[in-house]
Amino acid sequence: MYLFKLKAFAVTASFRIPESHTFQQTLPLPPITTLIGLVGAAVGLRFEDAMKFREDNELLLGIIGTNQGEFKDLWKYHKIKASEVISDVLVREYLTNFEMSLYVGSQRDDVVRHVRESFLSPCYALSAGNSDDLLKIQQVGEVKNTDEVPLLEFKNTVLAGDYSANFDSAIDLEKVPITETIRAPQVYLLPTAFNFNGSERRVSERKSFTFVGSPIRLRDPIPGFQIEEEAIVLI
Amino acid sequence: MKNAKALTITYLTPVSFASLNGSDKEAENISSIKKLSRGTEQFPYGSSQWVRRALRDQLKNLGWTLSEGEAAKIAKGAATTEQKPDKYIDDDLFGFMGTVKGQAATTRTSPVRVSPLVSLNKYEGDLDFGTNYMGVKAGGNPNIFETEIHSGIYRGTVLIELDRVGCGDGFKDKKEELNSRERSKRVNSLLDAMKNLWSSGRQTRFLADISPKFVAAAILTTKNPIFLESVIPENGGVNAVILEEVLKDFKDEIKAVVFGARKDMFSALPESTITIGEAFNTMKKWVNEHYKS
């Protein structure tokens, strides 16, 4: 597998759980559709084309990320009700000081290099969720040819599938500061494919993803990549 | 400036006494400000939509006619603007999304990206106490209230995608797209709005100046807010070492860079720092050169 790593930082980040409206909760890490959108923004593709680009090129993506805090932002907006414009509010949840490592991989060397070049000079400014969640690219690594290895331990990442019955905590409570929040893995059923009709899109497929926070150890290993200190599975 | 794609500005604004951006009510008779949490501390901030509102208002003050408040054509949904980026500067710079039932949505992703204005100093729990006597003459009792206030240095960032101003999505066709002179004019007006940044919220009792007092700006061949987290106040000044490191890391992407400051407000600044006015004039020159080339 050819892959490269990109490091980025955002002051604010927000990955809205689909179908949430007046309280827009954030996922702890960007879901696969957000990652595809990010690649699309770099390459210069609309979301529909970015989805196709990923499929055609068997592009795989992996994410590791941390944040230093959360907050709820109040949005005031104008909406139309019974043909009248009225003011209303919604609450959106955000992460702050979000740091991420994005891994982009494919069996095709040329595709990975093309995506890497795009991240060096993105077509659209990149963001961590909303268009104002400015994402600073800190480092774009070189393309490596690496083989998968069986992996057991993960933290701060997203795994494809439901691992809620296949893990033990790997937190060393002796070393965890009292102010640090312990985060158990969370499983979400998220959209992975859409039917597009012009600017309208409808979800055509959903899959389960396990969002891993604090360290876990799986009971059965899964294939992934060990890149320096980071254990990553491409999805 | 031929291959430039973006202009990024990260700025600091010291605020002495303010209640900048109101939040949802957390307690009765207390007007809260927006705050984010990091560990056990809370840091006040002005949201990006609040900064956008301040920029829009300043563009209006500068004499531009804004496109706002045009109700959507559907019976239910979010109200939107006129969606005419050729005619209105705010539709061009800040983008829009319009929906009409049975038709494709018209969208324009904002070529101006705005980060929130986040305080680098924690919230200390300060409250301003007030009594409202408005109802006394009518036989009511005085009503006490409190307002959260804060003092500290705030940091924000703006990234302007120069190649997307005056063209692209939202414009009906090539004929509607703006010429380079008009693009320069709009970006330069946005720079004027930034230089004079002022928010209208809660200013009656807490007049606060949020115009930049230190700016680190660069025109780049890539779209990357390179100073985002790297403008760091230190001992009354600005940490120049980190800024030098950023310049070194991104030397291949930077076409030109400028640091500007209200100099006497800072004890130490990068060597090449000029005044705020000179820095914004330098940025305007870059913009003019970029669109001429």
PDB file of N, CA and C in Angstrom, chain B residues 214-248:
ATOM      1  N   PHE B 214      -1.869  43.977  16.274  1.00  0.00           N
ATOM      2  CA  PHE B 214      -0.709  43.305  15.676  1.00  0.00           C
ATOM      3  C   PHE B 214      -1.236  42.426  14.555  1.00  0.00           C
ATOM      4  N   VAL B 215      -0.573  42.480  13.402  1.00  0.00           N
ATOM      5  CA  VAL B 215      -0.952  41.587  12.300  1.00  0.00           C
ATOM      6  C   VAL B 215       0.272  40.874  11.745  1.00  0.00           C
ATOM      7  N   ALA B 216       0.079  39.604  11.423  1.00  0.00           N
ATOM      8  CA  ALA B 216       1.082  38.840  10.666  1.00  0.00           C
ATOM      9  C   ALA B 216       0.357  38.415   9.397  1.00  0.00           C
ATOM     10  N   ALA B 217       0.808  38.919   8.263  1.00  0.00           N
ATOM     11  CA  ALA B 217       0.093  38.636   7.012  1.00  0.00           C
ATOM     12  C   ALA B 217       1.054  38.122   5.951  1.00  0.00           C
ATOM     13  N   ALA B 218       0.552  37.257   5.102  1.00  0.00           N
ATOM     14  CA  ALA B 218       1.372  36.723   4.008  1.00  0.00           C
ATOM     15  C   ALA B 218       0.501  36.466   2.796  1.00  0.00           C
ATOM     16  N   ILE B 219       1.067  36.724   1.630  1.00  0.00           N
ATOM     17  CA  ILE B 219       0.410  36.336   0.375  1.00  0.00           C
ATOM     18  C   ILE B 219       1.133  35.076  -0.099  1.00  0.00           C
ATOM     19  N   LEU B 220       0.322  34.053  -0.446  1.00  0.00           N
ATOM     20  CA  LEU B 220       0.877  32.701  -0.595  1.00  0.00           C
ATOM     21  C   LEU B 220       0.500  32.054  -1.922  1.00  0.00           C
ATOM     22  N   THR B 221       1.304  31.104  -2.325  1.00  0.00           N
ATOM     23  CA  THR B 221       0.966  30.324  -3.520  1.00  0.00           C
ATOM     24  C   THR B 221       0.085  29.129  -3.159  1.00  0.00           C
ATOM     25  N   THR B 222      -0.177  28.963  -1.882  1.00  0.00           N
ATOM     26  CA  THR B 222      -1.052  27.886  -1.429  1.00  0.00           C
ATOM     27  C   THR B 222      -2.073  28.458  -0.447  1.00  0.00           C
ATOM     28  N   LYS B 223      -3.169  27.727  -0.228  1.00  0.00           N
ATOM     29  CA  LYS B 223      -4.213  28.229   0.665  1.00  0.00           C
ATOM     30  C   LYS B 223      -4.022  27.614   2.037  1.00  0.00           C
ATOM     31  N   ASN B 224      -3.251  28.274   2.849  1.00  0.00           N
ATOM     32  CA  ASN B 224      -2.909  27.726   4.158  1.00  0.00           C
ATOM     33  C   ASN B 224      -2.785  28.862   5.157  1.00  0.00           C
ATOM     34  N   PRO B 225      -3.577  28.857   6.228  1.00  0.00           N
ATOM     35  CA  PRO B 225      -3.482  29.937   7.219  1.00  0.00           C
ATOM     36  C   PRO B 225      -2.246  29.768   8.091  1.00  0.00           C
ATOM     37  N   ILE B 226      -1.082  30.093   7.547  1.00  0.00           N
ATOM     38  CA  ILE B 226       0.186  29.668   8.158  1.00  0.00           C
ATOM     39  C   ILE B 226       0.454  30.232   9.558  1.00  0.00           C
ATOM     40  N   PHE B 227      -0.172  31.371   9.892  1.00  0.00           N
ATOM     41  CA  PHE B 227       0.094  31.957  11.224  1.00  0.00           C
ATOM     42  C   PHE B 227      -0.961  31.581  12.266  1.00  0.00           C
ATOM     43  N   LEU B 228      -1.896  30.714  11.880  1.00  0.00           N
ATOM     44  CA  LEU B 228      -3.094  30.416  12.681  1.00  0.00           C
ATOM     45  C   LEU B 228      -2.862  30.351  14.191  1.00  0.00           C
ATOM     46  N   GLU B 229      -1.920  29.512  14.628  1.00  0.00           N
ATOM     47  CA  GLU B 229      -1.691  29.339  16.069  1.00  0.00           C
ATOM     48  C   GLU B 229      -0.310  29.862  16.483  1.00  0.00           C
ATOM     49  N   SER B 230       0.344  30.564  15.547  1.00  0.00           N
ATOM     50  CA  SER B 230       1.755  30.895  15.778  1.00  0.00           C
ATOM     51  C   SER B 230       2.014  32.353  16.137  1.00  0.00           C
ATOM     52  N   VAL B 231       0.959  33.140  16.283  1.00  0.00           N
ATOM     53  CA  VAL B 231       1.144  34.508  16.773  1.00  0.00           C
ATOM     54  C   VAL B 231       0.881  34.450  18.275  1.00  0.00           C
ATOM     55  N   ILE B 232       1.966  34.513  19.043  1.00  0.00           N
ATOM     56  CA  ILE B 232       1.848  34.247  20.483  1.00  0.00           C
ATOM     57  C   ILE B 232       2.370  35.434  21.296  1.00  0.00           C
ATOM     58  N   PRO B 233       1.485  36.073  22.065  1.00  0.00           N
ATOM     59  CA  PRO B 233       1.953  37.155  22.941  1.00  0.00           C
ATOM     60  C   PRO B 233       2.858  36.578  24.032  1.00  0.00           C
ATOM     61  N   GLU B 234       3.903  37.346  24.359  1.00  0.00           N
ATOM     62  CA  GLU B 234       4.842  36.841  25.368  1.00  0.00           C
ATOM     63  C   GLU B 234       5.479  38.012  26.107  1.00  0.00           C
ATOM     64  N   ASN B 235       5.357  38.044  27.384  1.00  0.00           N
ATOM     65  CA  ASN B 235       5.955  39.095  28.225  1.00  0.00           C
ATOM     66  C   ASN B 235       5.667  40.500  27.695  1.00  0.00           C
ATOM     67  N   GLY B 236       4.453  40.742  27.298  1.00  0.00           N
ATOM     68  CA  GLY B 236       4.082  42.083  26.819  1.00  0.00           C
ATOM     69  C   GLY B 236       4.420  42.331  25.361  1.00  0.00           C
ATOM     70  N   GLY B 237       5.077  41.371  24.731  1.00  0.00           N
ATOM     71  CA  GLY B 237       5.419  41.514  23.309  1.00  0.00           C
ATOM     72  C   GLY B 237       4.860  40.363  22.500  1.00  0.00           C
ATOM     73  N   VAL B 238       5.451  40.149  21.320  1.00  0.00           N
ATOM     74  CA  VAL B 238       5.029  39.032  20.472  1.00  0.00           C
ATOM     75  C   VAL B 238       6.238  38.132  20.237  1.00  0.00           C
ATOM     76  N   ASN B 239       6.065  36.831  20.395  1.00  0.00           N
ATOM     77  CA  ASN B 239       7.165  35.883  20.222  1.00  0.00           C
ATOM     78  C   ASN B 239       7.622  35.866  18.757  1.00  0.00           C
ATOM     79  N   ALA B 240       8.824  36.436  18.527  1.00  0.00           N
ATOM     80  CA  ALA B 240       9.337  36.557  17.160  1.00  0.00           C
ATOM     81  C   ALA B 240       9.972  35.253  16.674  1.00  0.00           C
ATOM     82  N   VAL B 241      10.445  34.450  17.607  1.00  0.00           N
ATOM     83  CA  VAL B 241      11.153  33.208  17.233  1.00  0.00           C
ATOM     84  C   VAL B 241      10.198  32.267  16.490  1.00  0.00           C
ATOM     85  N   ILE B 242       8.971  32.141  17.029  1.00  0.00           N
ATOM     86  CA  ILE B 242       8.002  31.238  16.400  1.00  0.00           C
ATOM     87  C   ILE B 242       7.618  31.756  15.012  1.00  0.00           C
ATOM     88  N   LEU B 243       7.471  33.069  14.901  1.00  0.00           N
ATOM     89  CA  LEU B 243       7.120  33.638  13.587  1.00  0.00           C
ATOM     90  C   LEU B 243       8.237  33.388  12.576  1.00  0.00           C
ATOM     91  N   GLU B 244       9.479  33.520  13.018  1.00  0.00           N
ATOM     92  CA  GLU B 244      10.622  33.241  12.133  1.00  0.00           C
ATOM     93  C   GLU B 244      10.599  31.786  11.669  1.00  0.00           C
ATOM     94  N   GLU B 245      10.224  30.906  12.593  1.00  0.00           N
ATOM     95  CA  GLU B 245      10.156  29.476  12.273  1.00  0.00           C
ATOM     96  C   GLU B 245       9.083  29.215  11.207  1.00  0.00           C
ATOM     97  N   VAL B 246       7.951  29.914  11.336  1.00  0.00           N
ATOM     98  CA  VAL B 246       6.875  29.761  10.343  1.00  0.00           C
ATOM     99  C   VAL B 246       7.386  30.224   8.974  1.00  0.00           C
ATOM    100  N   LEU B 247       8.072  31.369   8.962  1.00  0.00           N
ATOM    101  CA  LEU B 247       8.582  31.899   7.685  1.00  0.00           C
ATOM    102  C   LEU B 247       9.557  30.910   7.042  1.00  0.00           C
ATOM    103  N   LYS B 248      10.359  30.282   7.880  1.00  0.00           N
ATOM    104  CA  LYS B 248      11.346  29.314   7.378  1.00  0.00           C
ATOM    105  C   LYS B 248      10.620  28.064   6.835  1.00  0.00           C
TER     106      LYS B 248
END
